[in-house]
CSV table of C-alpha atoms in Angstrom, one decimal:
chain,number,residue,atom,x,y,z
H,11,UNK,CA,0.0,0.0,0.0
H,12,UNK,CA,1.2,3.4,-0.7
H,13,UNK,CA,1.6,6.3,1.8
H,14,UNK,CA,1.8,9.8,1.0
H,15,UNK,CA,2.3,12.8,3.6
H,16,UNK,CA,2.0,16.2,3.5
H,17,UNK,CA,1.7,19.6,4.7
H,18,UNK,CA,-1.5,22.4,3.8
H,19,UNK,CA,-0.4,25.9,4.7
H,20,UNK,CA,-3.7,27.9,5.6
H,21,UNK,CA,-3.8,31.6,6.4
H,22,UNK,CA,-6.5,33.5,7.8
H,23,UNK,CA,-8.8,36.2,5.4
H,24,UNK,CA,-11.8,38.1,5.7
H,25,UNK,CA,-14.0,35.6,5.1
H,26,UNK,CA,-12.5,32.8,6.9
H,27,UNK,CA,-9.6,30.4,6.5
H,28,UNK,CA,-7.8,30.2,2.7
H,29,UNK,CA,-5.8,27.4,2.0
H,30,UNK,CA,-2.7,26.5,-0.2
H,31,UNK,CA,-3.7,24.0,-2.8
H,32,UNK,CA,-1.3,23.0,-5.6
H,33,UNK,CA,-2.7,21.8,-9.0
H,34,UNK,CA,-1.3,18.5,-10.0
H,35,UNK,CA,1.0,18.7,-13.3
H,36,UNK,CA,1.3,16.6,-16.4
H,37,UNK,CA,-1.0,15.9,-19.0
H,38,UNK,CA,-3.8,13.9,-17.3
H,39,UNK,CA,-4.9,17.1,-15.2
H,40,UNK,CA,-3.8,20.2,-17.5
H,41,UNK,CA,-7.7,20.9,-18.4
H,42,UNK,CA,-9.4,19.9,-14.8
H,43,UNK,CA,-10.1,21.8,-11.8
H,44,UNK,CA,-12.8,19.9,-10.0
H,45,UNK,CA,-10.2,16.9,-8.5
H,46,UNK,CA,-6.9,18.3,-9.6
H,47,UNK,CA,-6.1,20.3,-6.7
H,48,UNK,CA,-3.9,18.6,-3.7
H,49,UNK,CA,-1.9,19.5,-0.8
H,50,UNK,CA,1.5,19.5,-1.5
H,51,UNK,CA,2.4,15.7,-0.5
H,52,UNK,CA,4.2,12.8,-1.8
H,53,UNK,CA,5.3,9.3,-1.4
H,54,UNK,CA,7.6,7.9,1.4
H,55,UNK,CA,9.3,4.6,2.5
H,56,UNK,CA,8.7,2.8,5.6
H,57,UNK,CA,12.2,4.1,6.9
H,58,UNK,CA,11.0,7.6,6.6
H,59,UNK,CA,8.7,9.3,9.5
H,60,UNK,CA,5.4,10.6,7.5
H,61,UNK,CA,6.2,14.1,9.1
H,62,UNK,CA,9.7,14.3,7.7
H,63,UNK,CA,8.3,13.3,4.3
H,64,UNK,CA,5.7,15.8,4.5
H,65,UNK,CA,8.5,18.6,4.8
H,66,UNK,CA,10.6,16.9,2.4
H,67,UNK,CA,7.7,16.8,-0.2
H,68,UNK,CA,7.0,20.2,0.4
H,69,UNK,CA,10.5,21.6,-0.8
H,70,UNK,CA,10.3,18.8,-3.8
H,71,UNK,CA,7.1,20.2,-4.4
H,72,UNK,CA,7.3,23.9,-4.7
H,73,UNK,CA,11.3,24.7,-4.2
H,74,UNK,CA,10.5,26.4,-0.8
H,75,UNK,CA,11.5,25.4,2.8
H,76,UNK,CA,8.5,23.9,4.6
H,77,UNK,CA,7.6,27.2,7.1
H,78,UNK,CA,8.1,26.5,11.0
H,79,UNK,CA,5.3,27.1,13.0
H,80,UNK,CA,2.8,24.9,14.7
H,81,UNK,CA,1.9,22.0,13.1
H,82,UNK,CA,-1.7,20.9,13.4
H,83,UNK,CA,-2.3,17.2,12.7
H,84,UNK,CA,-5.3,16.3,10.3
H,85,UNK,CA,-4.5,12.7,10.1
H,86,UNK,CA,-5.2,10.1,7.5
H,87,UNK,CA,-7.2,9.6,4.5
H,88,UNK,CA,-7.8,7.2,1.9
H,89,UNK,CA,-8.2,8.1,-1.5
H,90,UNK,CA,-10.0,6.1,-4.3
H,91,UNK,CA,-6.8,4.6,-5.4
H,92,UNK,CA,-6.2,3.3,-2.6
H,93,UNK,CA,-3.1,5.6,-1.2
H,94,UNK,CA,-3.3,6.1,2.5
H,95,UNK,CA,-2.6,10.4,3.0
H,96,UNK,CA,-1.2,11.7,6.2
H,97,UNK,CA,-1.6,15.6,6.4
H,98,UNK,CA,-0.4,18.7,9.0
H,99,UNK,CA,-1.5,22.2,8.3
H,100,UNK,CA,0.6,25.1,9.3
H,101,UNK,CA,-0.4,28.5,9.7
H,102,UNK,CA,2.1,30.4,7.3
H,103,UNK,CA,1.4,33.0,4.4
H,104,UNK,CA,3.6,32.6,0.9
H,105,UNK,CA,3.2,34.1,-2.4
H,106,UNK,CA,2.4,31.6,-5.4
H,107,UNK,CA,4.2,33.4,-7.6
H,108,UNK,CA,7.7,32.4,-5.3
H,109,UNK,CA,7.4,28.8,-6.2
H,110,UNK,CA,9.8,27.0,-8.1
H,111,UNK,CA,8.4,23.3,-8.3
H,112,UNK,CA,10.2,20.2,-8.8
H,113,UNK,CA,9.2,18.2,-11.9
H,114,UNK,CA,8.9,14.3,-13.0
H,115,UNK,CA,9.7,12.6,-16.5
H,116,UNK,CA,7.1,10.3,-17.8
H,117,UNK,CA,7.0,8.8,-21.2
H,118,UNK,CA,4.0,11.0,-23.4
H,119,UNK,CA,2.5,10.5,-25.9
H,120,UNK,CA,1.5,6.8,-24.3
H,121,UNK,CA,3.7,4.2,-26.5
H,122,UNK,CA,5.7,7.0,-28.3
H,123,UNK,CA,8.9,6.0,-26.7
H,124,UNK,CA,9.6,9.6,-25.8
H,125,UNK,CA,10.0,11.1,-22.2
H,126,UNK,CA,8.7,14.6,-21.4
H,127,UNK,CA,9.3,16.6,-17.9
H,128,UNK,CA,6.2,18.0,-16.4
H,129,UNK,CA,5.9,20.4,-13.1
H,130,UNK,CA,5.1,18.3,-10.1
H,131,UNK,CA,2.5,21.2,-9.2
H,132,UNK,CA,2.2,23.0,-12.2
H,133,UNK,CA,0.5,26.1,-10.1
H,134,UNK,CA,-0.5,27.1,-7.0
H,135,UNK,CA,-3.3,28.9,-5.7
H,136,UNK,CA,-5.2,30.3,-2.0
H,137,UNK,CA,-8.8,29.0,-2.0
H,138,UNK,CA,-11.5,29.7,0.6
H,139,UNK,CA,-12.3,26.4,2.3
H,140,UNK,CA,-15.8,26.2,0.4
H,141,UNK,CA,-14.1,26.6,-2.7
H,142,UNK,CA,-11.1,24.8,-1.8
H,143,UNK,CA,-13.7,21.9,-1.1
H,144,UNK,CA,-14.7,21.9,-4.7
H,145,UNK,CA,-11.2,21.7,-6.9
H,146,UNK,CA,-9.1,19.1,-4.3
H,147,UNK,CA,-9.2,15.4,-4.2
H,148,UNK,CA,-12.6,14.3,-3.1
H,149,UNK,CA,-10.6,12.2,-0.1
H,150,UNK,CA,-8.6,15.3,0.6
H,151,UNK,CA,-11.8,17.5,1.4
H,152,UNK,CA,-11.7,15.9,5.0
H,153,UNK,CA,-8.2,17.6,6.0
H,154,UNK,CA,-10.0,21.1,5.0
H,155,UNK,CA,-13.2,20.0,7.7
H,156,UNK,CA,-10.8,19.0,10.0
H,157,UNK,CA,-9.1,22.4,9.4
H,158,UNK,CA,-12.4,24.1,10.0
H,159,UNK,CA,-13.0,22.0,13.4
H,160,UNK,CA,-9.5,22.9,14.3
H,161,UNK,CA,-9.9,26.6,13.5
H,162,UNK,CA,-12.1,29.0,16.5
């Protein structure tokens, strides 16, 4: 089974808590929004605490040192495909336009023989937690309403 971890960055706003949410790169996602919006995770070994793979994805993921602060645990969730996600959010404010994400080769066109780079995230974007609720992995919706129950 494979385990992801990361960390969701939320800030307050007038209306309420906004949250960091990265849309996944590569073909597959470059004309969704509905379900092509994450935290900034990624996968980790057995040997590897979840928590120091959530940091590490986080500089992998958008070329940026996870912020210190404290870390709020969200805990686990299963998505469809069957990938167990462990999630922290950190109160921390950061400009999308600082990012500088880390990229992955994958062979595209299917069967043409030829690899292609693509941007982990290819952007990233503050969302209120309604909206936020709408664009990010259906399994991931639970960290934002256990963000809210965290939140006063």
């Amino acid at each position: 089974m494979k385990r992801s971890a990361g960390l969701l960055l939320f800030r307050p706003a007038d209306n309420g808590l906004e949250v960091l949410l990265g849309h996944m790169g590569g073909p597959f996602f470059s004309r969704r929004d509905a379900g092509a919006w994450t935290i900034p995770k990624g996968e980790y070994e057995p040997d590897e605490s979840a928590w120091a793979a959530a940091r590490r994805e986080f500089e992998e993921e958008l070329g940026l040192p996870p912020p210190d602060g404290e870390a709020v645990a969200l805990g686990e969730v299963r998505q469809t495909n069957g990938k167990i996600v462990t999630a922290w959010a950190i109160e921390a404010d950061l400009d999308p336009a600082t990012i500088a994400p880390g990229t992955f080769r994958m062979e595209w066109p299917p069967r043409s023989g030829q690899l292609q780079e693509f941007p982990e995230l290819d952007r990233v974007a503050w969302f209120g937690l309604d909206r936020g609720r709408e664009v990010i992995v259906k399994a991931q919706a639970a960290f934002l309403d256990r963000l809210a129950e965290h939140s006063p």
